[in-house]
Coordinates of C-alpha atoms in Angstrom, one line a residue:
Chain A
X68 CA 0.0 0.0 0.0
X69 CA 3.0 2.2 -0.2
X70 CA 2.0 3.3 -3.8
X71 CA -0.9 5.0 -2.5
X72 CA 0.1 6.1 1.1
X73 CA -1.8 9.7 1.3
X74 CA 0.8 11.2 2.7
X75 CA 2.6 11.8 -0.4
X76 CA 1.2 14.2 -3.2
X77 CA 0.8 10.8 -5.8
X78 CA -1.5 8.8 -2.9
X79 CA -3.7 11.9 -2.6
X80 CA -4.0 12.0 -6.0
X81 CA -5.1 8.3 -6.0
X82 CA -7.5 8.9 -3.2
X83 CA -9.0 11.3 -5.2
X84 CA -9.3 9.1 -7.9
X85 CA -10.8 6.6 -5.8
X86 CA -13.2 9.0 -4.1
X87 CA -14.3 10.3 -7.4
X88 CA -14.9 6.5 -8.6
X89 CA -16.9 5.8 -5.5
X90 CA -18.8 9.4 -5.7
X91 CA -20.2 8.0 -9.2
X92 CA -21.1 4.9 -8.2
X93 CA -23.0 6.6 -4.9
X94 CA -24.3 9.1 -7.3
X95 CA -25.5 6.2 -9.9
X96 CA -27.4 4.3 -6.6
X97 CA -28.9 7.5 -4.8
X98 CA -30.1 9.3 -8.4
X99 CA -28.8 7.7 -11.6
X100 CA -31.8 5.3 -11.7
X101 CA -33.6 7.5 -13.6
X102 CA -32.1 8.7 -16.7
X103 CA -30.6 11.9 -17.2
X104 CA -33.4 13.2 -20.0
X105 CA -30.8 14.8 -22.1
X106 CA -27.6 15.3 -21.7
X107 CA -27.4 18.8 -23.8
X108 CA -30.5 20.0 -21.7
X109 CA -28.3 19.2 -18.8
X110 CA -25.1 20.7 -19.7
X111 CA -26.7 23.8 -20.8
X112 CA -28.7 24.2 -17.6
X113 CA -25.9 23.6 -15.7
X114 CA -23.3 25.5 -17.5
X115 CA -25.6 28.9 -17.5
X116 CA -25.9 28.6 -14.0
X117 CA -22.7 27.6 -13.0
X118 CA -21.3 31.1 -12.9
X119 CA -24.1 33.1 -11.2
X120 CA -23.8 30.6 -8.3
X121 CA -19.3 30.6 -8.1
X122 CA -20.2 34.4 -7.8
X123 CA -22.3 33.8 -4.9
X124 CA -20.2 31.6 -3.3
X125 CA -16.7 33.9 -3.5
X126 CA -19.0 37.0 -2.7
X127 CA -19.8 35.3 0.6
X128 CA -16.9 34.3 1.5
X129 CA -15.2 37.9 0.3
X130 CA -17.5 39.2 2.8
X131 CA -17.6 36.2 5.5
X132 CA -13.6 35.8 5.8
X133 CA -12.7 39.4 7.1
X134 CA -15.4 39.5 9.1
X135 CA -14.9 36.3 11.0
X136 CA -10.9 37.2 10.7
X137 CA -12.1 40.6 13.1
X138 CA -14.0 38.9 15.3
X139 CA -11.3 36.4 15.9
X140 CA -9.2 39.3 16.4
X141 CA -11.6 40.8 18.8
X142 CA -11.9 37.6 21.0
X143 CA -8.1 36.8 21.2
X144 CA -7.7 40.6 22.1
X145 CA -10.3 40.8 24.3
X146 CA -9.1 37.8 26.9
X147 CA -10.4 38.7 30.6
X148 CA -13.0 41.3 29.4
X149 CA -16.7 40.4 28.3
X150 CA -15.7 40.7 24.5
X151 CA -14.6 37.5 24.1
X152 CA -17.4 35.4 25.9
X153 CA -20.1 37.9 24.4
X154 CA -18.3 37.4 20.7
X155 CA -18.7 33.9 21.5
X156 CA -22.1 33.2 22.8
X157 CA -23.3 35.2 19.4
X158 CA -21.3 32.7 17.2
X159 CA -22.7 30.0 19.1
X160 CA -26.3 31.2 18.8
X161 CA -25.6 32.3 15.3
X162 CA -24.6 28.8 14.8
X163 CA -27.8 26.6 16.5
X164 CA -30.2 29.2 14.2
X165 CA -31.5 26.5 11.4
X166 CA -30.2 28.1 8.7
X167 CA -33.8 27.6 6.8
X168 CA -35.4 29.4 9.3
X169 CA -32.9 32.2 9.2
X170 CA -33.0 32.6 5.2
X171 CA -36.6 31.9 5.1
X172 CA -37.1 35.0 7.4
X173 CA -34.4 36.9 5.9
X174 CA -35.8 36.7 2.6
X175 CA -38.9 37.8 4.2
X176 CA -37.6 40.9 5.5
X177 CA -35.4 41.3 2.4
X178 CA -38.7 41.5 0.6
X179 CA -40.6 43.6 2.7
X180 CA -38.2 45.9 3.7
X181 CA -35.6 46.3 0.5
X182 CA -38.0 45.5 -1.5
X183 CA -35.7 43.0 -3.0
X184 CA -38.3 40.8 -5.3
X185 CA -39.8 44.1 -7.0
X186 CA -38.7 44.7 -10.5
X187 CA -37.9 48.3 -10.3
X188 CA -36.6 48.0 -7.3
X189 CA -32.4 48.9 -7.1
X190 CA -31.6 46.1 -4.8
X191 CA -34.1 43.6 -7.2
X192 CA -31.6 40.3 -8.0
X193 CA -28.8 42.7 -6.6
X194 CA -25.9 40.0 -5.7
X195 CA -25.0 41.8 -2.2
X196 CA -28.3 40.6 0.1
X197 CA -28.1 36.9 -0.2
X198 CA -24.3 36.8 -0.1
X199 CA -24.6 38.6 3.3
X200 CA -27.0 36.3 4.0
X201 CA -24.9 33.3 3.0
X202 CA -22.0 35.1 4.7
X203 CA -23.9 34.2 7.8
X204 CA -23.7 30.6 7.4
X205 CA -19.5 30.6 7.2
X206 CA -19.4 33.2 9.4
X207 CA -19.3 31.1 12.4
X208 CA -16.7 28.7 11.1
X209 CA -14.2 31.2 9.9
X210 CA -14.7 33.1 13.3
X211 CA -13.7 30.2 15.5
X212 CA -10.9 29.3 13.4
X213 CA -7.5 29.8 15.5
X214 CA -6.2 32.7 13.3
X215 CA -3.5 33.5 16.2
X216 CA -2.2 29.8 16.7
X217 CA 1.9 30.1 16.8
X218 CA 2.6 28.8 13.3
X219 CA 3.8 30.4 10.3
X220 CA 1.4 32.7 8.2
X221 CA 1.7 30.0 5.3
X222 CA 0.9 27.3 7.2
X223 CA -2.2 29.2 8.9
X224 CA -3.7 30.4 5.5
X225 CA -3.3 26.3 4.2
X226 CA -5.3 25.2 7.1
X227 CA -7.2 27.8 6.5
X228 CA -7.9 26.5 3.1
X229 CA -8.3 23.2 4.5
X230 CA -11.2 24.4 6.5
X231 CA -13.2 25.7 3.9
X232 CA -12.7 22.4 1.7
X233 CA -13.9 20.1 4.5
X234 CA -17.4 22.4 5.2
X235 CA -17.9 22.8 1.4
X236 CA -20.8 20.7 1.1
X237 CA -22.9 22.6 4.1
X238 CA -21.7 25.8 1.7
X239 CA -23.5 24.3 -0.9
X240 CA -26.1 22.7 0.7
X241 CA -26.7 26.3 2.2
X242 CA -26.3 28.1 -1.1
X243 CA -28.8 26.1 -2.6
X244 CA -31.3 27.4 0.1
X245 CA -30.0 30.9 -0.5
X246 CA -30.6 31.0 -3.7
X247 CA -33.8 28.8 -3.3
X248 CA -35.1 31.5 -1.2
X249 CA -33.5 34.8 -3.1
X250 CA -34.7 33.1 -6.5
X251 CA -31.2 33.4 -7.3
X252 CA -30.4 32.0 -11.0
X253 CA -28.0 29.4 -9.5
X254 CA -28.0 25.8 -9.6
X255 CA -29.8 25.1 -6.3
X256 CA -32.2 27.4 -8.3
X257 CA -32.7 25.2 -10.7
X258 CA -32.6 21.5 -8.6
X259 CA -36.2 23.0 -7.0
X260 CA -37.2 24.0 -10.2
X261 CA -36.7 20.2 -11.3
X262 CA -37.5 18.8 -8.1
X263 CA -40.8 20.7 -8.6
X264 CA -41.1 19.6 -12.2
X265 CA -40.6 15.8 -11.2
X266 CA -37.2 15.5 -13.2
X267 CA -35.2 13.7 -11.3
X268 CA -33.0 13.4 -14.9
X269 CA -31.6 17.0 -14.3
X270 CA -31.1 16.4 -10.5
X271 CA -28.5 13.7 -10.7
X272 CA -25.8 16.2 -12.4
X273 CA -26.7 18.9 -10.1
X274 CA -25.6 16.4 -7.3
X275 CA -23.0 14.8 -9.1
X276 CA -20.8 18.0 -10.2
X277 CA -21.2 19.4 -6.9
X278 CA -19.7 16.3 -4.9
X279 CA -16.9 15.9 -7.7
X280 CA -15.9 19.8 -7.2
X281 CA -16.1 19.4 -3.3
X282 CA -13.6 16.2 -4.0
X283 CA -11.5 18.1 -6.5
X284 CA -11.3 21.4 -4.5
X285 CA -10.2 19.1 -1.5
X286 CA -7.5 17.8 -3.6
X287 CA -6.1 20.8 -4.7
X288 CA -6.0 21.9 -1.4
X289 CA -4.3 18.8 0.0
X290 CA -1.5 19.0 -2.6
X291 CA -0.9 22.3 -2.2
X292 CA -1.1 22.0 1.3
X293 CA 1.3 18.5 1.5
X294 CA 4.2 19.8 2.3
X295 CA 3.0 21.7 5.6
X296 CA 3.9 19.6 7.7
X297 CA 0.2 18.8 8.6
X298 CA -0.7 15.2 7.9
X299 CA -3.0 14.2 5.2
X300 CA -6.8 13.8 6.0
X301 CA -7.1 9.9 5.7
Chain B
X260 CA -17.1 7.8 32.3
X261 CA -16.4 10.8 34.3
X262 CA -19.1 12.3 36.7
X263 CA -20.4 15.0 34.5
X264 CA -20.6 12.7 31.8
X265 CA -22.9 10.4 33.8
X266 CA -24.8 13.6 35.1
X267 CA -25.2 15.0 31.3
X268 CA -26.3 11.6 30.3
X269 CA -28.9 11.2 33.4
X270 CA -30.2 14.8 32.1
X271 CA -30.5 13.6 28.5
X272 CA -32.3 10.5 28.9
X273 CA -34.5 12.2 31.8
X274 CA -35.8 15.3 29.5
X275 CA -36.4 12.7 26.7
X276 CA -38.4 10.8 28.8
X277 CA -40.5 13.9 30.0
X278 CA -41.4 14.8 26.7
X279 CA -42.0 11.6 25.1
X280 CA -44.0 11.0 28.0
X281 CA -45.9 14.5 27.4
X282 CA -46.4 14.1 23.7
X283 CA -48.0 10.6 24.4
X284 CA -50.3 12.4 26.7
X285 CA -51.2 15.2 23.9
X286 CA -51.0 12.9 20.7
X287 CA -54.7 13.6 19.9
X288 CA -55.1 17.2 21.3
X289 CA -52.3 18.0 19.0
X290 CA -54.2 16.7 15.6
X291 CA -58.0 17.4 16.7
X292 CA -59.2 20.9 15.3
X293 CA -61.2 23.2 17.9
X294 CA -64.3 23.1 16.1
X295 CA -65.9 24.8 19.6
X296 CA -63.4 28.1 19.1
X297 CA -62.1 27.6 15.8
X298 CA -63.9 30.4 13.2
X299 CA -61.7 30.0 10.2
X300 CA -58.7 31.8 11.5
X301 CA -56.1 30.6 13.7
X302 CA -56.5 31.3 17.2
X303 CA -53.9 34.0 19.6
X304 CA -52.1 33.0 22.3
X305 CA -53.8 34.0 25.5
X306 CA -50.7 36.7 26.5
X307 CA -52.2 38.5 23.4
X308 CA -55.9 38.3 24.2
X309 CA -56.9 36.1 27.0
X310 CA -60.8 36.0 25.5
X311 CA -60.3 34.6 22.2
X312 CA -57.4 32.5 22.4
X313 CA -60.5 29.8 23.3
X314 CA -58.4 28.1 26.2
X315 CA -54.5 27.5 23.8
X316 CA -52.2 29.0 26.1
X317 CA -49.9 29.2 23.0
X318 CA -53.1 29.8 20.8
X319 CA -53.4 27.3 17.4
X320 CA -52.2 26.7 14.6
X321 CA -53.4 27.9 11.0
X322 CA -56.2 24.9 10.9
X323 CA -57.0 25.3 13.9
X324 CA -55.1 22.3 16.4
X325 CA -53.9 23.1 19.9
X326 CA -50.4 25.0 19.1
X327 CA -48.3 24.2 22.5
X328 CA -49.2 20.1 22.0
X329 CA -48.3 20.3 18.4
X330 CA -44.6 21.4 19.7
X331 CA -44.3 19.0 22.4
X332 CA -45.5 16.2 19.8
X333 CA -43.4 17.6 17.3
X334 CA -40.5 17.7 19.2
X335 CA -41.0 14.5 20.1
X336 CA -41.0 13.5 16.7
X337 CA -38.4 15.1 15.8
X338 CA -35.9 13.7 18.3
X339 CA -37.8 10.2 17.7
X340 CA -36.2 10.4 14.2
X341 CA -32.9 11.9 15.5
X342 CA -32.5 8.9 17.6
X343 CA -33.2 6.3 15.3
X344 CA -30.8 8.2 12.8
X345 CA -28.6 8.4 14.9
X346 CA -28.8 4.4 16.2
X347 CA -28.5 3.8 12.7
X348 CA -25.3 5.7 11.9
X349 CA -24.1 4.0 15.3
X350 CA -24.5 0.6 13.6
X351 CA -22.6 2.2 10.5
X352 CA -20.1 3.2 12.0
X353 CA -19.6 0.1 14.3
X354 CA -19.6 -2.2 10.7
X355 CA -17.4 0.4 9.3
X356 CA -15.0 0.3 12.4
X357 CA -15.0 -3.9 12.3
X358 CA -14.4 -4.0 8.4
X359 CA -11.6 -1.8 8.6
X360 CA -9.6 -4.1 11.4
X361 CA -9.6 -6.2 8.4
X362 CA -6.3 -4.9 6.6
X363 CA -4.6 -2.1 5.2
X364 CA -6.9 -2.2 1.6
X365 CA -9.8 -2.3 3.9
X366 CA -9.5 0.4 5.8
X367 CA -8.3 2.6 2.7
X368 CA -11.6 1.5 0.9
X369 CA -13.3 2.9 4.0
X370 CA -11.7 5.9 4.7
X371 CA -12.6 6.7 0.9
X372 CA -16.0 5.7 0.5
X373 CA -16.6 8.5 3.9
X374 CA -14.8 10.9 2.1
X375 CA -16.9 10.3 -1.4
X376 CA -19.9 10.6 1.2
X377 CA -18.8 13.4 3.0
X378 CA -18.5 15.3 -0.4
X379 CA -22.5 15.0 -1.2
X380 CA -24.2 18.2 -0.1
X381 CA -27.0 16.7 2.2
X382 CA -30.4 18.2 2.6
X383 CA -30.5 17.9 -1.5
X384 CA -29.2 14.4 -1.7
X385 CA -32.0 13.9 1.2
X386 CA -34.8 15.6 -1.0
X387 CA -33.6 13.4 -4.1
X388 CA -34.1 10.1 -1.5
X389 CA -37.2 11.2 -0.2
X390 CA -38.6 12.0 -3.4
X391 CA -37.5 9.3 -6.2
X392 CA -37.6 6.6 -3.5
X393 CA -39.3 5.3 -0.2
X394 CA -39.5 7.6 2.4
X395 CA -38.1 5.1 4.7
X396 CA -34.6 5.1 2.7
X397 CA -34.7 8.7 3.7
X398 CA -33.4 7.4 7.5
X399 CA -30.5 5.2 6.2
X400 CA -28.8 8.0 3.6
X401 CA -29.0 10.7 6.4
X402 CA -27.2 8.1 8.4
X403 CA -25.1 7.9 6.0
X404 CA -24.2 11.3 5.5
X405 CA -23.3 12.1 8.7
X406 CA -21.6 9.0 9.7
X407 CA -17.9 10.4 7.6
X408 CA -17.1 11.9 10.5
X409 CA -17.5 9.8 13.0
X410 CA -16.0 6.6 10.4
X411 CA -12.8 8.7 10.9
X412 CA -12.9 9.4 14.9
X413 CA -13.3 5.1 14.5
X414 CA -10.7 4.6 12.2
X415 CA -8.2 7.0 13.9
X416 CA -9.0 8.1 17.7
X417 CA -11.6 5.6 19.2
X418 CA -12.2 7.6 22.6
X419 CA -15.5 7.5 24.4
X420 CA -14.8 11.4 24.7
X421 CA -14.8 12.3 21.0
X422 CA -17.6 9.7 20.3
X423 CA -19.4 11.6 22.1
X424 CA -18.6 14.7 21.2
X425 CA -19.5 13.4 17.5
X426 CA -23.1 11.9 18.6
X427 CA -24.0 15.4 20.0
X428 CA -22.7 17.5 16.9
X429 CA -24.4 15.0 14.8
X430 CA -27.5 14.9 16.5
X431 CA -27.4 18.9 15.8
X432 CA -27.2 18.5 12.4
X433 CA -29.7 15.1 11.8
X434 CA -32.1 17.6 14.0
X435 CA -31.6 20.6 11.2
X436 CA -31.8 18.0 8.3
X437 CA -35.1 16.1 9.3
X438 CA -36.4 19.6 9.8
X439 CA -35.2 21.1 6.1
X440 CA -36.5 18.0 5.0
X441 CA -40.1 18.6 6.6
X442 CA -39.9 22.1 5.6
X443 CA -39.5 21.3 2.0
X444 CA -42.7 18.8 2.7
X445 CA -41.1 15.6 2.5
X446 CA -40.4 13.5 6.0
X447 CA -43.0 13.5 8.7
X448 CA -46.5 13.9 6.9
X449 CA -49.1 16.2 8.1
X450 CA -51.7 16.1 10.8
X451 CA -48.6 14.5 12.1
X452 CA -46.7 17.3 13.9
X453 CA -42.8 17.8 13.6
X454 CA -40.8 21.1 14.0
X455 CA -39.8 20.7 10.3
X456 CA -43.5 20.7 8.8
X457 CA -45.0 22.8 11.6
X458 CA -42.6 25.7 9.8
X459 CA -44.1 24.3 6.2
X460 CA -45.5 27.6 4.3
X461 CA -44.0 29.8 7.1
X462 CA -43.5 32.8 4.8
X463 CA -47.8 32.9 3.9
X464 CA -48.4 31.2 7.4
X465 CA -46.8 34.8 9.1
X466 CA -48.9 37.0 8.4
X467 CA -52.4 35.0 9.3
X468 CA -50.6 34.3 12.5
X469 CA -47.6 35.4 13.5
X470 CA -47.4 32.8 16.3
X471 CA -48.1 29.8 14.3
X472 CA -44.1 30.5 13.2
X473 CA -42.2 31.9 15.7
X474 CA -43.0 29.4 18.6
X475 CA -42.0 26.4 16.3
X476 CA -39.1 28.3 15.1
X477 CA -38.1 29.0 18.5
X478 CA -38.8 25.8 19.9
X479 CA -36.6 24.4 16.9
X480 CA -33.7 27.0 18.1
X481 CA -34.1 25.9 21.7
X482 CA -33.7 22.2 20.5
X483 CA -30.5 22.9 18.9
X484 CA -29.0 25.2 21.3
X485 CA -29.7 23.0 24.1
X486 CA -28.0 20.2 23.1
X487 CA -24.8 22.4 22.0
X488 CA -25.2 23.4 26.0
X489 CA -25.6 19.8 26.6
X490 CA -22.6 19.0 24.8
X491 CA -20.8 21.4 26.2
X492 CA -21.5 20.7 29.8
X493 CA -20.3 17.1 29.3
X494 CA -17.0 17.8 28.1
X495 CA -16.2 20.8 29.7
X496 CA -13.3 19.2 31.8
X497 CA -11.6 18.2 29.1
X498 CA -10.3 19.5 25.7
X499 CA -12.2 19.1 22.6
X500 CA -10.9 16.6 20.2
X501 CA -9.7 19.0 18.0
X502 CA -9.1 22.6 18.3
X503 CA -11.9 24.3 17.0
X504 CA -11.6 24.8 13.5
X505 CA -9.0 22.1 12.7
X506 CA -10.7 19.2 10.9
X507 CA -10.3 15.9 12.3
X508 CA -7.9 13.8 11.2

C-alpha cells in the first residue's frame, strides 16, 4: 500500500481518484436510476448557471472571511474582558439558528423591507443581500478558526484553506437554500425547479458536479497543502 | 465515564423521557381541530388576548389544532427520528469500524468511500431520496451522511470522549436535516406534527398568524441550542478533540 500512502502528493491524487470512482457509483445508486433526460438539456442548464452561483459563493466568503478574521481578532484581544465570551455566545447562537429558518425570514424581510423581489426596485436580484445572508452561514466557522495559533502565516492560511474544503458541502447545501429563497439563478435554483417539475433526470448532475468539485477542491487543497507539515486527511 | 458525563447523560435521557412521555399524553389534542373556538382563522395565544385564544395558552395553529401540544409532539417526533438516525449511523459506523480491522486495503476503501460521502451536499441528496424513493430510505442516507465523520474518529482516535462529542454535533445536524426535510414537505406527513412541517408555508403562514411561526421556530432553536449546552456541559473538563476549526484527522 505504499504506492498510494496519502501522505505523499501521488497517494492523494489516488485517493481522489478513488473517491471520485466511489462518488459516481454513490451518485449512480442514490439518483442515476432514472435517466438523465438529455444530456445537452443538462449541460446547458448547468453551464448557465454555474457562474451566477461561483459568484455567490466567493461574494460570501469575500464578505464572511474578514469579518470572521475581526471577530477572531476581537476575541483573542479581548481575553479577561466580556468581548470575548459575548463574541462567542453570538457565534454559538448564530450557529444553533436553522439556517432555513434564518434565510426563510431573511428573505422575508429582504422582501418587505428592500423590497428586493420588485422589478424596479435597485436592490431587485442585486448580488450583495443573499451573499450577506450566505455570509452568515461561514461566518461562524471562519470566526472560530485559531487565526493566532503560533505557526507560520503560510501554514495558517493552508489550514485555513483546508477548513473551507472540508465544510464545502454545508456551503453548498446552504447556497442552494439561499438561492432557493433569493430566487437566485443558480444551480440550487434550478434543482427545485426540477425537483418541482418531477425531473429527477436534471437532479442527478446537479448532485454529481457538486460532490466531484467538493472532491477536486479538496484535492487541490491537499496537494498544495502536502508539504505543511500537517498530515494528510485519511 | 467521568461524573459530568454520567450527570449529562442522566439529564438527556431524563428530559427525553418527559417529553416523550408529554407528547404521548397530547398525541390527539395535538391533531383534533377546535371546532368549539375555531372560526376560520387561527387562534392568539392567551398573552395576546386572553378572550379569544378559546383556552390555547400558546393559541393554534393555522387549521386550527392546539399550538403548545403540536410542539411537544413535534419535538417529540423530531428527536424520535434523531435517535433512530442516529442508532442507525451508530451501527454504520460500528460495521465500518469492524471492516476496517480487516487490513490495510480495507480500511483505505473505508476511509474513501466517507470521504466520497462526506462530499455529497446533504439536505439535496436527502430531498432526491425522499422524493425518487421510499420515504423510509430517507433514514439510512441521512445516516449515512453524517456517519464520515464519526467513520474517521473510529478509524483513527476511538475515545469515548470524541464519540461523544460526535453523537452530539451529529444529532445537531440530523435535527436541522429532518427539519429542512419537513420544511421542504417531504419526511414526517401532516396532521402529524414535527418542527420541520410545523414551519411548512412559514412565509404565507406569518402573516395570518404570527405565532403559528415563531413558537415552532423558536422551539426548533431551543432544541439545537440545548444540546450544543448539553454538549458542552459534558465535556467541559476536558479539551475538545480538535481545536476548533482544525478538521479531524
Amino acid at each position: 500500500m505504499n504506492e498510494v500512502d496519502p501522505s505523499t502528493r501521488f497517494g492523494r491524487f489516488v485517493a481522489a481518484i478513488v473517491t471520485l470512482a466511489m462518488v459516481a457509483f454513490l451518485t449512480a445508486i442514490l439518483v442515476g436510476f432514472h435517466p438523465i433526460a438529455s444530456w445537452n438539456e443538462a449541460s446547458l442548464d448547468l453551464g448557465t448557471r454555474l457562474f451566477p452561483s461561483l459568484e455567490l459563493l466567493a461574494t460570501a466568503l469575500a464578505i464572511a472571511v474578514p469579518i470572521g478574521f475581526a471577530l477572531a481578532a476581537l476575541k483573542a484581544r479581548g481575553g479577561g474582558s466580556l468581548l470575548a465570551p459575548a463574541i462567542d455566545g453570538s457565534i454559538t447562537v448564530l450557529r444553533c439558528i436553522p439556517f432555513f429558518v434564518l434565510v426563510s425570514a431573511l428573505s422575508v424581510v429582504a422582501g418587505l423591507r428592500l423590497g428586493y423581489f420588485e422589478n424596479a426596485n435597485p436592490w431587485s436580484g442585486n448580488l450583495i443581500v443573499p451573499a450577506v445572508v450566505l455570509a452568515l452561514f461561514a461566518l461562524p466557522g471562519v470566526a472560530q478558526f485559531d487565526f493566532f495559533a503560533k505557526r507560520p502565516p503560510w501554514r495558517t492560511i493552508a489550514l485555513g484553506c483546508r477548513c473551507i474544503a472540508e465544510r464545502l458541502p454545508q456551503l453548498i447545501a446552504a447556497q442552494f437554500l439561499v438561492e432557493i429563497f433569493f430566487a437566485w439563478p443558480g444551480e440550487g435554483h434550478a434543482f427545485i425547479t426540477a425537483i418541482q417539475m418531477g425531473r429527477l433526470g436534471l437532479i442527478a448532475p446537479i448532485v454529481f458536479c457538486s460532490a466531484i468539485a467538493v472532491v477536486l477542491l479538496r484535492l487541490l487543497v491537499s496537494i498544495l497543502t502536502t508539504d505543511s507539515g500537517e498530515p494528510a486527511v485519511v | 465515564m467521568s461524573k459530568r458525563g454520567i450527570a449529562t447523560t442522566a439529564l438527556v435521557v431524563a428530559a427525553l423521557a418527559l417529553l416523550f412521555a408529554a407528547a404521548f399524553a397530547l398525541r390527539d389534542q395535538a391533531v383534533g381541530i377546535d371546532t368549539a373556538h375555531w372560526m376560520g382563522s387561527p387562534l392568539p395565544p392567551c398573552f395576546e388576548d386572553a378572550k379569544a385564544c378559546g383556552g390555547h395558552l400558546l393559541g393554534t395553529d393555522p387549521v386550527g389544532r392546539d399550538l403548545l401540544a403540536r410542539l411537544i409532539v413535534g419535538a417529540a417526533v423530531t428527536a424520535a427520528g434523531c435517535l433512530a438516525v442516529l442508532i442507525v449511523e451508530a451501527i454504520i459506523v460500528l460495521a465500518a469500524a469492524a471492516v476496517s480491522r480487516a487490513g490495510k486495503i480495507a480500511r483505505y476503501a473505508i476511509a474513501r468511500l466517507a470521504e466520497a460521502l462526506s462530499a455529497f451536499p446533504a439536505w439535496p441528496l436527502l430531498i432526491v431520496v425522499a422524493f425518487g424513493f421510499r420515504l423510509s430510505l430517507v433514514g439510512l442516507v441521512a445516516a449515512s451522511l453524517v456517519a464520515p465523520a464519526a467513520i474517521r474518529i473510529a478509524i483513527l482516535r476511538p475515545t469515548v470522549r470524541s464519540f461523544a462529542d460526535r453523537a452530539a454535533k451529529d444529532a445537531q445536524r440530523i435535527v436541522v436535516l429532518l427539519s429542512t426535510l419537513g420544511f421542504f414537505g417531504y419526511g414526517t406527513q401532516p396532521p402529524t406534527p414535527s418542527l420541520g412541517n410545523m414551519l411548512a408555508g412559514a412565509q404565507q403562514n406569518f402573516d395570518v398568524g404570527w405565532w403559528t411561526v415563531v413558537f415552532p421556530a423558536v422551539t426548533l432553536f431551543a432544541v439545537v441550542l440545548s444540546i450544543e449546552v448539553l454538549r458542552r456541559l459534558g465535556l467541559r473538563r476536558g479539551s475538545f478533540p480538535a481545536p476548533l476549526g482544525v478538521p479531524v484527522r
